[in-house]
Amino acid sequence: MPMQLTILKIGGNVLDQPAALHDALDYFAALPGAAVLVHGGGKKASQVLRELGHEPVMIDGRRITDAATLEIVTMVYAGLLNKDLVAQLQRRGCNAIGLSGADGNSVLATKRPVKTIDYGFAGDVQAVNAVLLAGLLDLGLRPVLCPITHDQRGQLLNTNADTIAKATATALATHGYQVSLRYCFELPGVLRDLHDPASVIPELNPSLYADALADGSIGGGMIPKLDNAFAAVAAGVSEVIIGDLAAHRAGRGTRCRADG
């Protein structure tokens, strides 16, 4: 029988609020079975950039990562944030181990090609080292992955954490795990009406998602997250759940599953 594995992704809305982060780490530490935490960067990198005389540049919510920005986000994401999360989990009796993509060759990426926008040293995930992560899980450790990857040629890259979570889920799903991927963000789930938090869509499959895209009931920033969700489901992940922490605790949110 496949081993149960939960992958929890937390973003800036959690990282930037001490109370929300406290609750999310309590939730992660109490998860049964094996678990992996994937985190984004939050506002801390932008704060440190400004303190060091660099103005952050964002386009459509994505950071433009020039050489100076890459140095700073690596220090913040792979250093300060990642190690603080590990320390806070150890405090909760959760034996965590923090990793960047370069550690143990855990997440390999390539520099995003320039199309209409040059994102600089942004990375697109190519592979996740499932053997390494499974070995750590077998030792009773809980990996904590930050959004810094590498290209195997010595270049670090700033990479979208949602995509890292999806790629980690799909890699481990093909390595004998029954994977539940959980995106924890600020809304109770995917909403039919952004102004009505009670309008959560409880379940989506690829057909329903396609219909919702066609009629415009889902759009904007939810599309990249749902694209990742359904790519994971198509690659063998058992389920993807999107919602805030309260929804995850209550077994609610939006469940993304395969057709049928």
mmCIF file of N, CA and C in Angstrom, residues 64-175:
data_model
loop_
_atom_site.group_PDB
_atom_site.id
_atom_site.type_symbol
_atom_site.label_atom_id
_atom_site.label_comp_id
_atom_site.label_asym_id
_atom_site.label_seq_id
_atom_site.Cartn_x
_atom_site.Cartn_y
_atom_site.Cartn_z
ATOM 1 N N ILE A 64 11.601 40.403 -10.614
ATOM 2 C CA ILE A 64 12.702 40.473 -11.561
ATOM 3 C C ILE A 64 13.987 40.286 -10.759
ATOM 4 N N THR A 65 14.752 39.249 -11.103
ATOM 5 C CA THR A 65 15.895 38.852 -10.283
ATOM 6 C C THR A 65 17.195 39.134 -11.019
ATOM 7 N N ASP A 66 17.748 40.348 -10.833
ATOM 8 C CA ASP A 66 19.070 40.627 -11.388
ATOM 9 C C ASP A 66 20.126 40.046 -10.453
ATOM 10 N N ALA A 67 21.399 40.235 -10.794
ATOM 11 C CA ALA A 67 22.467 39.580 -10.031
ATOM 12 C C ALA A 67 22.471 40.014 -8.569
ATOM 13 N N ALA A 68 22.284 41.316 -8.319
ATOM 14 C CA ALA A 68 22.281 41.804 -6.930
ATOM 15 C C ALA A 68 21.079 41.265 -6.171
ATOM 16 N N THR A 69 19.925 41.235 -6.829
ATOM 17 C CA THR A 69 18.722 40.710 -6.183
ATOM 18 C C THR A 69 18.880 39.239 -5.864
ATOM 19 N N LEU A 70 19.496 38.489 -6.782
ATOM 20 C CA LEU A 70 19.699 37.055 -6.540
ATOM 21 C C LEU A 70 20.525 36.824 -5.281
ATOM 22 N N GLU A 71 21.583 37.597 -5.094
ATOM 23 C CA GLU A 71 22.403 37.434 -3.888
ATOM 24 C C GLU A 71 21.559 37.647 -2.635
ATOM 25 N N ILE A 72 20.730 38.670 -2.651
ATOM 26 C CA ILE A 72 19.963 39.014 -1.457
ATOM 27 C C ILE A 72 18.839 38.012 -1.215
ATOM 28 N N VAL A 73 18.103 37.618 -2.274
ATOM 29 C CA VAL A 73 17.019 36.656 -2.040
ATOM 30 C C VAL A 73 17.574 35.301 -1.624
ATOM 31 N N THR A 74 18.768 34.949 -2.093
ATOM 32 C CA THR A 74 19.373 33.690 -1.644
ATOM 33 C C THR A 74 19.677 33.756 -0.148
ATOM 34 N N MET A 75 20.224 34.876 0.295
ATOM 35 C CA MET A 75 20.507 35.033 1.729
ATOM 36 C C MET A 75 19.223 34.961 2.557
ATOM 37 N N VAL A 76 18.162 35.599 2.049
ATOM 38 C CA VAL A 76 16.913 35.657 2.816
ATOM 39 C C VAL A 76 16.168 34.331 2.755
ATOM 40 N N TYR A 77 15.963 33.798 1.543
ATOM 41 C CA TYR A 77 15.141 32.591 1.392
ATOM 42 C C TYR A 77 15.854 31.350 1.921
ATOM 43 N N ALA A 78 17.078 31.128 1.434
ATOM 44 C CA ALA A 78 17.799 29.901 1.797
ATOM 45 C C ALA A 78 18.472 30.010 3.157
ATOM 46 N N GLY A 79 18.655 31.231 3.621
ATOM 47 C CA GLY A 79 19.287 31.447 4.917
ATOM 48 C C GLY A 79 18.280 31.775 5.993
ATOM 49 N N LEU A 80 17.973 33.053 6.136
ATOM 50 C CA LEU A 80 17.165 33.522 7.255
ATOM 51 C C LEU A 80 15.811 32.827 7.357
ATOM 52 N N LEU A 81 14.997 32.865 6.287
ATOM 53 C CA LEU A 81 13.657 32.298 6.373
ATOM 54 C C LEU A 81 13.691 30.786 6.544
ATOM 55 N N ASN A 82 14.481 30.117 5.722
ATOM 56 C CA ASN A 82 14.494 28.656 5.763
ATOM 57 C C ASN A 82 14.957 28.150 7.123
ATOM 58 N N LYS A 83 16.016 28.711 7.630
ATOM 59 C CA LYS A 83 16.551 28.211 8.900
ATOM 60 C C LYS A 83 15.677 28.608 10.084
ATOM 61 N N ASP A 84 14.994 29.758 9.975
ATOM 62 C CA ASP A 84 14.054 30.115 11.034
ATOM 63 C C ASP A 84 12.888 29.130 11.063
ATOM 64 N N LEU A 85 12.381 28.749 9.889
ATOM 65 C CA LEU A 85 11.297 27.769 9.841
ATOM 66 C C LEU A 85 11.738 26.434 10.430
ATOM 67 N N VAL A 86 12.948 26.014 10.082
ATOM 68 C CA VAL A 86 13.463 24.753 10.627
ATOM 69 C C VAL A 86 13.568 24.838 12.149
ATOM 70 N N ALA A 87 14.087 25.946 12.653
ATOM 71 C CA ALA A 87 14.232 26.099 14.105
ATOM 72 C C ALA A 87 12.872 26.097 14.798
ATOM 73 N N GLN A 88 11.892 26.776 14.190
ATOM 74 C CA GLN A 88 10.557 26.810 14.787
ATOM 75 C C GLN A 88 9.896 25.434 14.771
ATOM 76 N N LEU A 89 10.168 24.643 13.742
ATOM 77 C CA LEU A 89 9.620 23.284 13.706
ATOM 78 C C LEU A 89 10.324 22.393 14.727
ATOM 79 N N GLN A 90 11.628 22.548 14.890
ATOM 80 C CA GLN A 90 12.338 21.770 15.917
ATOM 81 C C GLN A 90 11.770 22.076 17.300
ATOM 82 N N ARG A 91 11.419 23.332 17.519
ATOM 83 C CA ARG A 91 10.806 23.732 18.790
ATOM 84 C C ARG A 91 9.519 22.949 19.045
ATOM 85 N N ARG A 92 8.835 22.566 17.963
ATOM 86 C CA ARG A 92 7.568 21.835 18.063
ATOM 87 C C ARG A 92 7.771 20.321 18.050
ATOM 88 N N GLY A 93 9.019 19.872 18.152
ATOM 89 C CA GLY A 93 9.293 18.446 18.152
ATOM 90 C C GLY A 93 9.228 17.820 16.774
ATOM 91 N N CYS A 94 9.300 18.650 15.730
ATOM 92 C CA CYS A 94 9.242 18.184 14.343
ATOM 93 C C CYS A 94 10.656 18.232 13.786
ATOM 94 N N ASN A 95 11.228 17.084 13.464
ATOM 95 C CA ASN A 95 12.633 17.012 13.064
ATOM 96 C C ASN A 95 12.782 17.403 11.597
ATOM 97 N N ALA A 96 12.919 18.701 11.352
ATOM 98 C CA ALA A 96 12.960 19.257 10.007
ATOM 99 C C ALA A 96 14.393 19.431 9.530
ATOM 100 N N ILE A 97 14.547 19.449 8.204
ATOM 101 C CA ILE A 97 15.845 19.722 7.601
ATOM 102 C C ILE A 97 15.629 20.683 6.435
ATOM 103 N N GLY A 98 16.325 21.807 6.457
ATOM 104 C CA GLY A 98 16.134 22.827 5.439
ATOM 105 C C GLY A 98 17.030 22.606 4.239
ATOM 106 N N LEU A 99 16.483 22.829 3.050
ATOM 107 C CA LEU A 99 17.217 22.595 1.814
ATOM 108 C C LEU A 99 16.952 23.698 0.805
ATOM 109 N N SER A 100 17.995 24.118 0.123
ATOM 110 C CA SER A 100 17.825 24.829 -1.139
ATOM 111 C C SER A 100 17.893 23.783 -2.251
ATOM 112 N N GLY A 101 17.618 24.203 -3.473
ATOM 113 C CA GLY A 101 17.680 23.259 -4.576
ATOM 114 C C GLY A 101 19.068 22.711 -4.831
ATOM 115 N N ALA A 102 20.108 23.468 -4.429
ATOM 116 C CA ALA A 102 21.473 22.994 -4.627
ATOM 117 C C ALA A 102 21.879 21.928 -3.617
ATOM 118 N N ASP A 103 21.255 21.910 -2.452
ATOM 119 C CA ASP A 103 21.609 20.956 -1.405
ATOM 120 C C ASP A 103 21.170 19.552 -1.809
ATOM 121 N N GLY A 104 22.127 18.665 -1.951
ATOM 122 C CA GLY A 104 21.806 17.307 -2.369
ATOM 123 C C GLY A 104 21.247 17.241 -3.782
ATOM 124 N N ASN A 105 21.476 18.327 -4.569
ATOM 125 C CA ASN A 105 20.923 18.395 -5.931
ATOM 126 C C ASN A 105 19.413 18.197 -5.892
ATOM 127 N N SER A 106 18.763 18.802 -4.883
ATOM 128 C CA SER A 106 17.361 18.478 -4.629
ATOM 129 C C SER A 106 16.400 19.041 -5.666
ATOM 130 N N VAL A 107 16.671 20.236 -6.198
ATOM 131 C CA VAL A 107 15.788 20.798 -7.230
ATOM 132 C C VAL A 107 16.653 21.423 -8.331
ATOM 133 N N LEU A 108 16.597 20.820 -9.507
ATOM 134 C CA LEU A 108 17.342 21.289 -10.667
ATOM 135 C C LEU A 108 16.441 22.170 -11.526
ATOM 136 N N ALA A 109 16.965 23.297 -11.975
ATOM 137 C CA ALA A 109 16.188 24.219 -12.804
ATOM 138 C C ALA A 109 17.057 24.747 -13.943
ATOM 139 N N THR A 110 16.420 25.409 -14.890
ATOM 140 C CA THR A 110 17.123 26.127 -15.941
ATOM 141 C C THR A 110 16.678 27.579 -15.920
ATOM 142 N N LYS A 111 17.552 28.467 -16.344
ATOM 143 C CA LYS A 111 17.233 29.894 -16.378
ATOM 144 C C LYS A 111 16.111 30.130 -17.386
ATOM 145 N N ARG A 112 15.106 30.858 -16.956
ATOM 146 C CA ARG A 112 13.952 31.112 -17.806
ATOM 147 C C ARG A 112 14.368 31.897 -19.050
ATOM 148 N N PRO A 113 14.010 31.415 -20.236
ATOM 149 C CA PRO A 113 14.378 32.153 -21.449
ATOM 150 C C PRO A 113 13.647 33.485 -21.531
ATOM 151 N N VAL A 114 14.278 34.440 -22.171
ATOM 152 C CA VAL A 114 13.679 35.759 -22.329
ATOM 153 C C VAL A 114 12.657 35.711 -23.468
ATOM 154 N N LYS A 115 11.431 36.102 -23.152
ATOM 155 C CA LYS A 115 10.387 36.225 -24.168
ATOM 156 C C LYS A 115 9.971 37.688 -24.191
ATOM 157 N N THR A 116 8.791 38.005 -23.741
ATOM 158 C CA THR A 116 8.397 39.415 -23.694
ATOM 159 C C THR A 116 8.999 40.132 -22.488
ATOM 160 N N ILE A 117 9.327 39.365 -21.431
ATOM 161 C CA ILE A 117 9.889 39.936 -20.207
ATOM 162 C C ILE A 117 11.158 39.177 -19.846
ATOM 163 N N ASP A 118 12.199 39.898 -19.481
ATOM 164 C CA ASP A 118 13.423 39.283 -18.987
ATOM 165 C C ASP A 118 13.341 39.247 -17.456
ATOM 166 N N TYR A 119 13.117 38.043 -16.908
ATOM 167 C CA TYR A 119 12.996 37.901 -15.460
ATOM 168 C C TYR A 119 14.349 37.756 -14.767
ATOM 169 N N GLY A 120 15.433 37.806 -15.525
ATOM 170 C CA GLY A 120 16.751 37.681 -14.934
ATOM 171 C C GLY A 120 17.044 36.252 -14.514
ATOM 172 N N PHE A 121 17.557 36.110 -13.289
ATOM 173 C CA PHE A 121 17.951 34.790 -12.801
ATOM 174 C C PHE A 121 16.757 34.066 -12.162
ATOM 175 N N ALA A 122 15.692 33.953 -12.945
ATOM 176 C CA ALA A 122 14.527 33.165 -12.541
ATOM 177 C C ALA A 122 14.681 31.763 -13.104
ATOM 178 N N GLY A 123 14.261 30.761 -12.327
ATOM 179 C CA GLY A 123 14.448 29.378 -12.745
ATOM 180 C C GLY A 123 13.144 28.672 -13.033
ATOM 181 N N ASP A 124 13.174 27.816 -14.045
ATOM 182 C CA ASP A 124 12.065 26.914 -14.338
ATOM 183 C C ASP A 124 12.489 25.501 -13.947
ATOM 184 N N VAL A 125 11.690 24.855 -13.096
ATOM 185 C CA VAL A 125 12.059 23.548 -12.541
ATOM 186 C C VAL A 125 12.171 22.504 -13.646
ATOM 187 N N GLN A 126 13.255 21.743 -13.593
ATOM 188 C CA GLN A 126 13.469 20.642 -14.527
ATOM 189 C C GLN A 126 13.337 19.278 -13.860
ATOM 190 N N ALA A 127 13.797 19.162 -12.620
ATOM 191 C CA ALA A 127 13.747 17.861 -11.942
ATOM 192 C C ALA A 127 13.861 18.046 -10.439
ATOM 193 N N VAL A 128 13.233 17.125 -9.725
ATOM 194 C CA VAL A 128 13.333 17.065 -8.268
ATOM 195 C C VAL A 128 13.962 15.728 -7.895
ATOM 196 N N ASN A 129 14.890 15.753 -6.955
ATOM 197 C CA ASN A 129 15.603 14.545 -6.544
ATOM 198 C C ASN A 129 14.742 13.749 -5.561
ATOM 199 N N ALA A 130 13.860 12.923 -6.118
ATOM 200 C CA ALA A 130 12.934 12.149 -5.288
ATOM 201 C C ALA A 130 13.670 11.130 -4.429
ATOM 202 N N VAL A 131 14.772 10.586 -4.926
ATOM 203 C CA VAL A 131 15.535 9.601 -4.147
ATOM 204 C C VAL A 131 16.070 10.239 -2.865
ATOM 205 N N LEU A 132 16.623 11.449 -2.995
ATOM 206 C CA LEU A 132 17.124 12.157 -1.811
ATOM 207 C C LEU A 132 15.997 12.444 -0.830
ATOM 208 N N LEU A 133 14.892 13.009 -1.317
ATOM 209 C CA LEU A 133 13.806 13.384 -0.413
ATOM 210 C C LEU A 133 13.185 12.153 0.244
ATOM 211 N N ALA A 134 13.028 11.077 -0.520
ATOM 212 C CA ALA A 134 12.483 9.848 0.055
ATOM 213 C C ALA A 134 13.423 9.290 1.122
ATOM 214 N N GLY A 135 14.720 9.409 0.888
ATOM 215 C CA GLY A 135 15.677 8.949 1.895
ATOM 216 C C GLY A 135 15.585 9.744 3.184
ATOM 217 N N LEU A 136 15.422 11.053 3.065
ATOM 218 C CA LEU A 136 15.258 11.886 4.261
ATOM 219 C C LEU A 136 13.958 11.551 4.987
ATOM 220 N N LEU A 137 12.886 11.345 4.213
ATOM 221 C CA LEU A 137 11.605 10.972 4.824
ATOM 222 C C LEU A 137 11.717 9.629 5.538
ATOM 223 N N ASP A 138 12.453 8.689 4.950
ATOM 224 C CA ASP A 138 12.646 7.379 5.579
ATOM 225 C C ASP A 138 13.379 7.494 6.913
ATOM 226 N N LEU A 139 14.195 8.532 7.040
ATOM 227 C CA LEU A 139 14.925 8.763 8.294
ATOM 228 C C LEU A 139 14.064 9.484 9.337
ATOM 229 N N GLY A 140 12.828 9.781 8.974
ATOM 230 C CA GLY A 140 11.948 10.486 9.897
ATOM 231 C C GLY A 140 12.117 11.992 9.865
ATOM 232 N N LEU A 141 12.824 12.503 8.866
ATOM 233 C CA LEU A 141 13.020 13.944 8.723
ATOM 234 C C LEU A 141 11.909 14.547 7.865
ATOM 235 N N ARG A 142 11.646 15.821 8.069
ATOM 236 C CA ARG A 142 10.681 16.539 7.247
ATOM 237 C C ARG A 142 11.407 17.644 6.485
ATOM 238 N N PRO A 143 11.613 17.464 5.180
ATOM 239 C CA PRO A 143 12.311 18.482 4.395
ATOM 240 C C PRO A 143 11.531 19.791 4.330
ATOM 241 N N VAL A 144 12.275 20.892 4.371
ATOM 242 C CA VAL A 144 11.712 22.234 4.221
ATOM 243 C C VAL A 144 12.429 22.869 3.036
ATOM 244 N N LEU A 145 11.720 23.010 1.922
ATOM 245 C CA LEU A 145 12.322 23.475 0.676
ATOM 246 C C LEU A 145 12.073 24.958 0.460
ATOM 247 N N CYS A 146 13.142 25.701 0.163
ATOM 248 C CA CYS A 146 13.016 27.121 -0.140
ATOM 249 C C CYS A 146 13.024 27.318 -1.658
ATOM 250 N N PRO A 147 12.676 28.524 -2.137
ATOM 251 C CA PRO A 147 12.536 28.730 -3.580
ATOM 252 C C PRO A 147 13.830 29.114 -4.310
ATOM 253 N N ILE A 148 14.968 28.597 -3.839
ATOM 254 C CA ILE A 148 16.249 28.791 -4.527
ATOM 255 C C ILE A 148 16.677 27.446 -5.104
ATOM 256 N N THR A 149 16.880 27.411 -6.429
ATOM 257 C CA THR A 149 17.268 26.190 -7.127
ATOM 258 C C THR A 149 18.642 26.394 -7.754
ATOM 259 N N HIS A 150 19.075 25.440 -8.590
ATOM 260 C CA HIS A 150 20.361 25.610 -9.280
ATOM 261 C C HIS A 150 20.310 24.881 -10.618
ATOM 262 N N ASP A 151 21.310 25.167 -11.464
ATOM 263 C CA ASP A 151 21.304 24.613 -12.822
ATOM 264 C C ASP A 151 22.391 23.558 -13.063
ATOM 265 N N GLN A 152 23.047 23.083 -11.997
ATOM 266 C CA GLN A 152 24.145 22.104 -12.062
ATOM 267 C C GLN A 152 25.406 22.662 -12.720
ATOM 268 N N ARG A 153 25.415 23.940 -13.039
ATOM 269 C CA ARG A 153 26.620 24.564 -13.584
ATOM 270 C C ARG A 153 27.084 25.715 -12.683
ATOM 271 N N GLY A 154 26.636 25.662 -11.431
ATOM 272 C CA GLY A 154 27.091 26.647 -10.464
ATOM 273 C C GLY A 154 26.227 27.878 -10.348
ATOM 274 N N GLN A 155 25.123 27.915 -11.097
ATOM 275 C CA GLN A 155 24.267 29.097 -11.061
ATOM 276 C C GLN A 155 23.035 28.856 -10.208
ATOM 277 N N LEU A 156 22.857 29.677 -9.174
ATOM 278 C CA LEU A 156 21.634 29.641 -8.385
ATOM 279 C C LEU A 156 20.535 30.400 -9.124
ATOM 280 N N LEU A 157 19.278 30.016 -8.870
ATOM 281 C CA LEU A 157 18.140 30.617 -9.554
ATOM 282 C C LEU A 157 16.986 30.808 -8.577
ATOM 283 N N ASN A 158 16.252 31.894 -8.738
ATOM 284 C CA ASN A 158 15.070 32.190 -7.935
ATOM 285 C C ASN A 158 13.855 31.571 -8.634
ATOM 286 N N THR A 159 13.134 30.705 -7.939
ATOM 287 C CA THR A 159 12.130 29.863 -8.596
ATOM 288 C C THR A 159 10.803 29.931 -7.851
ATOM 289 N N ASN A 160 9.711 29.895 -8.608
ATOM 290 C CA ASN A 160 8.381 29.983 -8.030
ATOM 291 C C ASN A 160 8.108 28.813 -7.079
ATOM 292 N N ALA A 161 7.693 29.130 -5.858
ATOM 293 C CA ALA A 161 7.504 28.096 -4.842
ATOM 294 C C ALA A 161 6.303 27.201 -5.139
ATOM 295 N N ASP A 162 5.244 27.753 -5.745
ATOM 296 C CA ASP A 162 4.104 26.915 -6.133
ATOM 297 C C ASP A 162 4.548 25.821 -7.089
ATOM 298 N N THR A 163 5.432 26.193 -8.029
ATOM 299 C CA THR A 163 5.906 25.227 -9.014
ATOM 300 C C THR A 163 6.823 24.193 -8.366
ATOM 301 N N ILE A 164 7.645 24.628 -7.415
ATOM 302 C CA ILE A 164 8.489 23.672 -6.692
ATOM 303 C C ILE A 164 7.618 22.664 -5.948
ATOM 304 N N ALA A 165 6.548 23.144 -5.322
ATOM 305 C CA ALA A 165 5.646 22.239 -4.601
ATOM 306 C C ALA A 165 5.015 21.234 -5.556
ATOM 307 N N LYS A 166 4.566 21.698 -6.717
ATOM 308 C CA LYS A 166 3.969 20.790 -7.709
ATOM 309 C C LYS A 166 4.981 19.770 -8.199
ATOM 310 N N ALA A 167 6.188 20.225 -8.534
ATOM 311 C CA ALA A 167 7.209 19.314 -9.046
ATOM 312 C C ALA A 167 7.639 18.299 -7.986
ATOM 313 N N THR A 168 7.703 18.730 -6.725
ATOM 314 C CA THR A 168 8.047 17.808 -5.634
ATOM 315 C C THR A 168 6.950 16.768 -5.455
ATOM 316 N N ALA A 169 5.706 17.205 -5.528
ATOM 317 C CA ALA A 169 4.582 16.274 -5.382
ATOM 318 C C ALA A 169 4.583 15.230 -6.496
ATOM 319 N N THR A 170 4.787 15.662 -7.731
ATOM 320 C CA THR A 170 4.749 14.716 -8.847
ATOM 321 C C THR A 170 5.938 13.761 -8.796
ATOM 322 N N ALA A 171 7.110 14.267 -8.396
ATOM 323 C CA ALA A 171 8.281 13.391 -8.306
ATOM 324 C C ALA A 171 8.081 12.304 -7.257
ATOM 325 N N LEU A 172 7.531 12.678 -6.107
ATOM 326 C CA LEU A 172 7.348 11.699 -5.031
ATOM 327 C C LEU A 172 6.147 10.786 -5.293
ATOM 328 N N ALA A 173 5.171 11.268 -6.086
ATOM 329 C CA ALA A 173 4.043 10.409 -6.459
ATOM 330 C C ALA A 173 4.498 9.248 -7.340
ATOM 331 N N THR A 174 5.549 9.466 -8.111
ATOM 332 C CA THR A 174 6.093 8.391 -8.958
ATOM 333 C C THR A 174 7.143 7.574 -8.212
ATOM 334 N N HIS A 175 7.307 7.873 -6.929
ATOM 335 C CA HIS A 175 8.321 7.180 -6.121
ATOM 336 C C HIS A 175 7.665 6.379 -4.993
#
